[in-house]
Short mmCIF file of C-alpha atoms and ligand atoms in Angstrom, two decimals:
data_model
loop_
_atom_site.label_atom_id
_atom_site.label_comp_id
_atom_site.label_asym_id
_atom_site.label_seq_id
_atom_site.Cartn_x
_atom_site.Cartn_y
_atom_site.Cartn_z
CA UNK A 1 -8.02 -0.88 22.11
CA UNK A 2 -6.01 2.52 22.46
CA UNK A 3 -7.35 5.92 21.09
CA UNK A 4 -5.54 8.79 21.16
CA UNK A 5 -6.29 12.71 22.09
CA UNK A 6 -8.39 12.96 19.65
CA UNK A 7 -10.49 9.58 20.13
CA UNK A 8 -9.60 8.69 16.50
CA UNK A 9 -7.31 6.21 16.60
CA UNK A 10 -8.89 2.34 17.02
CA UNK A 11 -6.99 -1.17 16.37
CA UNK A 12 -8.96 -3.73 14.55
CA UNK A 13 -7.16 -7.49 15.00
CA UNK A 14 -8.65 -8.94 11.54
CA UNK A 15 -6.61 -12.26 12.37
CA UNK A 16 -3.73 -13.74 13.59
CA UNK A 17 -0.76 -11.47 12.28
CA UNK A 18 -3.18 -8.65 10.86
CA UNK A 19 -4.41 -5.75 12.07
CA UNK A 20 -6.50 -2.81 10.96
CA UNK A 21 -5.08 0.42 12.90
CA UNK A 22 -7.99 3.00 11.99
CA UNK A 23 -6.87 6.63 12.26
CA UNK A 24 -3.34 6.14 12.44
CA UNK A 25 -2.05 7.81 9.26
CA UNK A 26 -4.18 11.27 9.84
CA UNK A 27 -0.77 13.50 8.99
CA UNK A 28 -1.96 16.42 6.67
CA UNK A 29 2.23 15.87 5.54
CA UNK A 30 1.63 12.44 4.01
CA UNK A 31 -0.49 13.94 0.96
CA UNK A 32 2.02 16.77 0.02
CA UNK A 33 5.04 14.45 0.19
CA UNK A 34 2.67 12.22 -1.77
CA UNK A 35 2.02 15.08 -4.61
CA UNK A 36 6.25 16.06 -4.10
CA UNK A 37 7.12 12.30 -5.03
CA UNK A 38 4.14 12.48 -7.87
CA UNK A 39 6.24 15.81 -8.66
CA UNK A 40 9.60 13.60 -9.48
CA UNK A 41 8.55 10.39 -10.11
CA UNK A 42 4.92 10.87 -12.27
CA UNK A 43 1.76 8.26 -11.33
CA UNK A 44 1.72 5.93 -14.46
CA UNK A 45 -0.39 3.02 -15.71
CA UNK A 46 2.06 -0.07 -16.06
CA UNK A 47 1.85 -2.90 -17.97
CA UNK A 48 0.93 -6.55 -16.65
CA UNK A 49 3.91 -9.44 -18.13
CA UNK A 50 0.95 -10.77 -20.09
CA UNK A 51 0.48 -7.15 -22.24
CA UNK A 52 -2.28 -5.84 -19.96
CA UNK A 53 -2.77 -2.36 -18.70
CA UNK A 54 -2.90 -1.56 -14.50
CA UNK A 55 -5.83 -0.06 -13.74
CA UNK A 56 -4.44 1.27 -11.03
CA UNK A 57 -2.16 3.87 -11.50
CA UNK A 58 1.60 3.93 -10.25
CA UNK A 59 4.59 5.23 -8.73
CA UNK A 60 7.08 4.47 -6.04
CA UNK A 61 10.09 6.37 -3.46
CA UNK A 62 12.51 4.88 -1.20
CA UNK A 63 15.75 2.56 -2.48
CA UNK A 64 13.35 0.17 -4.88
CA UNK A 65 10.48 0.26 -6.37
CA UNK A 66 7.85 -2.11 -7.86
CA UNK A 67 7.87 -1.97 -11.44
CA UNK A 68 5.83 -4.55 -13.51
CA UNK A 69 6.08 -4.61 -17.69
CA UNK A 70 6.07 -7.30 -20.17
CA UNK A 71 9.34 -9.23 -18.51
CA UNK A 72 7.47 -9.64 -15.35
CA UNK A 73 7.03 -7.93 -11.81
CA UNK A 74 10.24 -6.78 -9.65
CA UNK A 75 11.89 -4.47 -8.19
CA UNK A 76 14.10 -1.96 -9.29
CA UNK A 77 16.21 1.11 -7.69
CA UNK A 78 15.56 3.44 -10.76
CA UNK A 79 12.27 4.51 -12.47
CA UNK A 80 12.41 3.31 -16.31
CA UNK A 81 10.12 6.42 -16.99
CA UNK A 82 12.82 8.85 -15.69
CA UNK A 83 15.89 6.91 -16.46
CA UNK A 84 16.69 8.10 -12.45
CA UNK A 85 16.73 6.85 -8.92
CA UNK A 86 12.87 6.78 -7.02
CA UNK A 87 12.26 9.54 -5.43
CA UNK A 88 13.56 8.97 -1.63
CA UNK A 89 11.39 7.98 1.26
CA UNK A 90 10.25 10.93 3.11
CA UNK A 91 10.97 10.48 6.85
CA UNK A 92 7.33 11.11 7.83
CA UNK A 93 6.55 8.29 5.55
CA UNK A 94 10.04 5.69 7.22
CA UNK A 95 8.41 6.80 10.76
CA UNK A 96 5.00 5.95 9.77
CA UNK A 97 5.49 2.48 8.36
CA UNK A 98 7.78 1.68 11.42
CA UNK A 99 5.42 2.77 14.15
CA UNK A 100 2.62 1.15 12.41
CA UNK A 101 4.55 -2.22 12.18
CA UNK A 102 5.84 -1.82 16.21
CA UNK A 103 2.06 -0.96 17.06
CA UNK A 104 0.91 -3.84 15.43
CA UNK A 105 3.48 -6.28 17.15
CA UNK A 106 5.96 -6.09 14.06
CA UNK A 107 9.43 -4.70 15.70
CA UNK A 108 12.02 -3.55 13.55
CA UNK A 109 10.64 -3.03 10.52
CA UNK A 110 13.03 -1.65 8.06
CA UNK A 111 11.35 -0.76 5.11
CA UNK A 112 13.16 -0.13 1.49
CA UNK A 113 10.28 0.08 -0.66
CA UNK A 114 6.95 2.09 -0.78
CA UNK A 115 4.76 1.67 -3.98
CA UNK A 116 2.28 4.56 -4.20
CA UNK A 117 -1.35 2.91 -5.58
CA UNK A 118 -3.68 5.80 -6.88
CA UNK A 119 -7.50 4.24 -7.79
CA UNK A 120 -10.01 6.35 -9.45
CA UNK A 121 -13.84 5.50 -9.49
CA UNK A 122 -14.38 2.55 -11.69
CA UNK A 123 -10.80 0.74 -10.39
CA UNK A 124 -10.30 -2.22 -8.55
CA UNK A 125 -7.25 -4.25 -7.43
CA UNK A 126 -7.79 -8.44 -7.76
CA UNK A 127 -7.16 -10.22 -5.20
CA UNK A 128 -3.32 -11.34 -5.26
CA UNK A 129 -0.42 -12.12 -2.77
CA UNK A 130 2.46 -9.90 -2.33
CA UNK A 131 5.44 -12.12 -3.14
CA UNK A 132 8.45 -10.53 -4.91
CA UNK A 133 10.03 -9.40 -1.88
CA UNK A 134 13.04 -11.46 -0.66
CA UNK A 135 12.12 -11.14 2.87
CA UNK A 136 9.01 -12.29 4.05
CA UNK A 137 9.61 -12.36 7.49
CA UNK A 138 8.78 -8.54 7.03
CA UNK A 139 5.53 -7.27 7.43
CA UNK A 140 3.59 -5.03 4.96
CA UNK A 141 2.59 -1.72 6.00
CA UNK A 142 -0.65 -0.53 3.54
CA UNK A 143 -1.87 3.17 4.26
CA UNK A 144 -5.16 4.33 2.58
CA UNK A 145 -5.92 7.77 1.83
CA UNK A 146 -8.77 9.90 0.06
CA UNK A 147 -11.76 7.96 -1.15
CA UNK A 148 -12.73 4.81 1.11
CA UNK A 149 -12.55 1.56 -0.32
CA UNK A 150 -13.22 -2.33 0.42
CA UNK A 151 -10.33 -4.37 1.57
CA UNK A 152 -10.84 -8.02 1.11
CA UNK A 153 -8.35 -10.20 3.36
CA UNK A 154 -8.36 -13.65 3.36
CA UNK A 155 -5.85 -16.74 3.89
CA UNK A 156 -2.24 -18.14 2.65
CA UNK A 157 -4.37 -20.37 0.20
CA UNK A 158 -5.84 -18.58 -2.83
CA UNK A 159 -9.55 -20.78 -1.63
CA UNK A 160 -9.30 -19.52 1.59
CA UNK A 161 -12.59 -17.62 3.02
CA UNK A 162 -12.49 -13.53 2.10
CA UNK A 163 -13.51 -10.99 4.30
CA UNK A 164 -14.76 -7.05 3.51
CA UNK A 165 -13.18 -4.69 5.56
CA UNK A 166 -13.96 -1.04 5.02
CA UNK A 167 -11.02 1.22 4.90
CA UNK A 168 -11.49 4.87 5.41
CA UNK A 169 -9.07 8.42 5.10
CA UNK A 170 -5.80 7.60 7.78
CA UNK A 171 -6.66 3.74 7.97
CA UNK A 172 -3.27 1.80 8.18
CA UNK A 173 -3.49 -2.33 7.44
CA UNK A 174 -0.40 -4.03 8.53
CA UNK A 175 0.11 -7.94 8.08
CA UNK A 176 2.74 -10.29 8.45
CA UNK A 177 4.13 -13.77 10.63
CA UNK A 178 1.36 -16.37 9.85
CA UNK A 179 -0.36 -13.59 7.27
CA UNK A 180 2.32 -12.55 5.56
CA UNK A 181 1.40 -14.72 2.02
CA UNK A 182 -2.47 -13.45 2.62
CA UNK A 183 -4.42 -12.77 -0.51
CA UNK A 184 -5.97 -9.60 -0.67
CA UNK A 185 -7.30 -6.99 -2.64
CA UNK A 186 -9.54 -3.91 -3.07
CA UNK A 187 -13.03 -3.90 -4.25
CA UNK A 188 -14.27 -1.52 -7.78
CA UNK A 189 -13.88 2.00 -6.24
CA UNK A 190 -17.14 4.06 -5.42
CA UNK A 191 -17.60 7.55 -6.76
CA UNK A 192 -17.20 10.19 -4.63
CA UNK A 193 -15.16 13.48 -3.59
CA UNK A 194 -12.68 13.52 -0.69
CA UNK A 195 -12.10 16.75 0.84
CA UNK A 196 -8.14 16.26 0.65
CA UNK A 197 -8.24 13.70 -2.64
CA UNK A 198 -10.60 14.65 -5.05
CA UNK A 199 -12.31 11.93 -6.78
CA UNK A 200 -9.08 9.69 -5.94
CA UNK A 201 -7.83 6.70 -3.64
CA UNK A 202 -4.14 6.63 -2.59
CA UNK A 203 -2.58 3.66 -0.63
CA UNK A 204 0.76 3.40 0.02
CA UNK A 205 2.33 0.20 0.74
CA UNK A 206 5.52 -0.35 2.84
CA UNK A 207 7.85 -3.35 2.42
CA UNK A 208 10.88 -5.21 2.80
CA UNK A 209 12.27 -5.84 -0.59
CA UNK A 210 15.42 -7.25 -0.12
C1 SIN B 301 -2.00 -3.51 -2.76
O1 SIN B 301 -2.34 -4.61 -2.35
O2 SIN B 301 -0.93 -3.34 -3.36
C2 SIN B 301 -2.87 -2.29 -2.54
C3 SIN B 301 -3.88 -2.44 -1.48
C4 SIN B 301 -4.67 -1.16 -1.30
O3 SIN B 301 -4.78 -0.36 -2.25
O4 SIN B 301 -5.18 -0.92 -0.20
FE1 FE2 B 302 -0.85 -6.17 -2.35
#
C-alpha cells in the first residue's frame, strides 16, 4: 500500500493483472482539458451496429478514437461529427495513463486512444469486453471522475463470477496480462451532485489501439 502527502492515494489489487489505484487521478487539470476536448470534439450519443442508441454519451482525443454506428465498433483517427482529426491527447492526460499503468506493474504503456464516457443518473454501461484494439498485450487505463459509480469486474469468460467495486472522484482502474479480456461494466448511475461534475460521471479510458 503507498499513500501519498496527502494520505489519499491507496492501491486496491482486485486480481491477478488488476488493480484499483484510489486517489490517483485527483488533478483539478483533467476536468478542464476534459471540457477543452468537449469544446472541439462535442459528447454525443452513438449508435450500437444493431440501430440502438448509447446511453452513455461520447467523445474521444489522442490519434484514434472509438466510434461505434450501424457498420460496427472501431476505431478511427477523425471524428465523423466534425469531419476532423480527435482532439489531441493532452499531456497531463499521456502522463496519467502511463504512470498509472507503471504503478500498477504495466511498463511502457503507450497509449493512442482515450474514449471520454460521460453517464448521467439513470445510465448504465453492460457488462462487455474491450476487444477492438489490435494490441492486447496493452493494458487499459479507466479514470473515473464526478459522480461515483459501481464497477463490476469479473473473468476472461462472459460466466465468470462478478464483483462490485465502488469507484469514487480520482479513482484510476488499470487491467491487463491475464485480465486483459475481463468483462466489466458499470452499474445504473445514482443521482447526485458532484462538486466539480454536476449531476454527471466521466471516465476516461486509455488504450492501445493499434
Ligand atoms: C468502459 O468500460 O468503457 C467504461 C468503464 C467506466 O465508465 O468506468
Ligand atoms: Fe470497457
Amino acid at each position: 500500500m503507498k499513500t501519498d502527502l496527502f494520505g489519499t492515494r491507496r492501491d486496491d489489487p482486485i486480481g491477478p493483472g488488476a488493480m484499483i489505484l484510489r486517489g490517483f487521478a485527483l488533478d483539478p487539470a483533467i476536468l478542464a482539458d476534459v471540457a477543452h476536448i468537449a469544446g472541439i470534439s462535442p459528447f454525443r450519443h452513438m449508435q450500437t451496429p444493431g440501430g440502438r442508441q448509447i446511453g452513455v454519451e461520447m467523445t474521444n482525443c489522442g490519434a484514434l478514437g472509438w466510434v461505434s454506428d450501424r457498420h460496427g465498433y472501431r476505431y478511427e483517427p477523425d471524428d465523423p461529427l466534425t469531419g476532423r482529426p480527435w482532439p489531441e491527447m493532452p499531456a497531463g492526460f499521456l502522463r496519467l495513463a502511463q504512470e498509472a499503468a507503471a504503478h500498477a506493474g504495466f511498463p511502457g504503456f503507450r497509449p493512442d486512444a482515450c474514449l471520454v464516457n460521460r453517464y448521467v443518473p439513470g445510465v448504465k454501461m453492460g457488462l462487455h469486453q474491450d476487444r477492438d484494439e489490435a494490441d492486447l498485450d496493452a493494458p487499459i487505463v479507466s479514470v473515473s471522475l464526478g459522480l461515483p459509480a459501481t464497477f463490476q469486474f469479473g473473468g476472461p469468460q462472459r460466466g465468470d463470477p462478478v464483483k462490485k467495486h465502488a469507484l469514487e472522484h480520482g479513482d484510476v482502474v488499470v487491467w491487463g496480462g491475464p485480465a486483459r479480456l475481463a468483462w466489466h461494466g458499470i452499474l445504473t448511475l445514482k443521482r447526485g451532485e458532484h462538486p466539480l461534475t454536476g449531476a454527471t460521471r466521466i471516465n476516461l479510458t486509455f488504450r492501445r489501439a493499434r
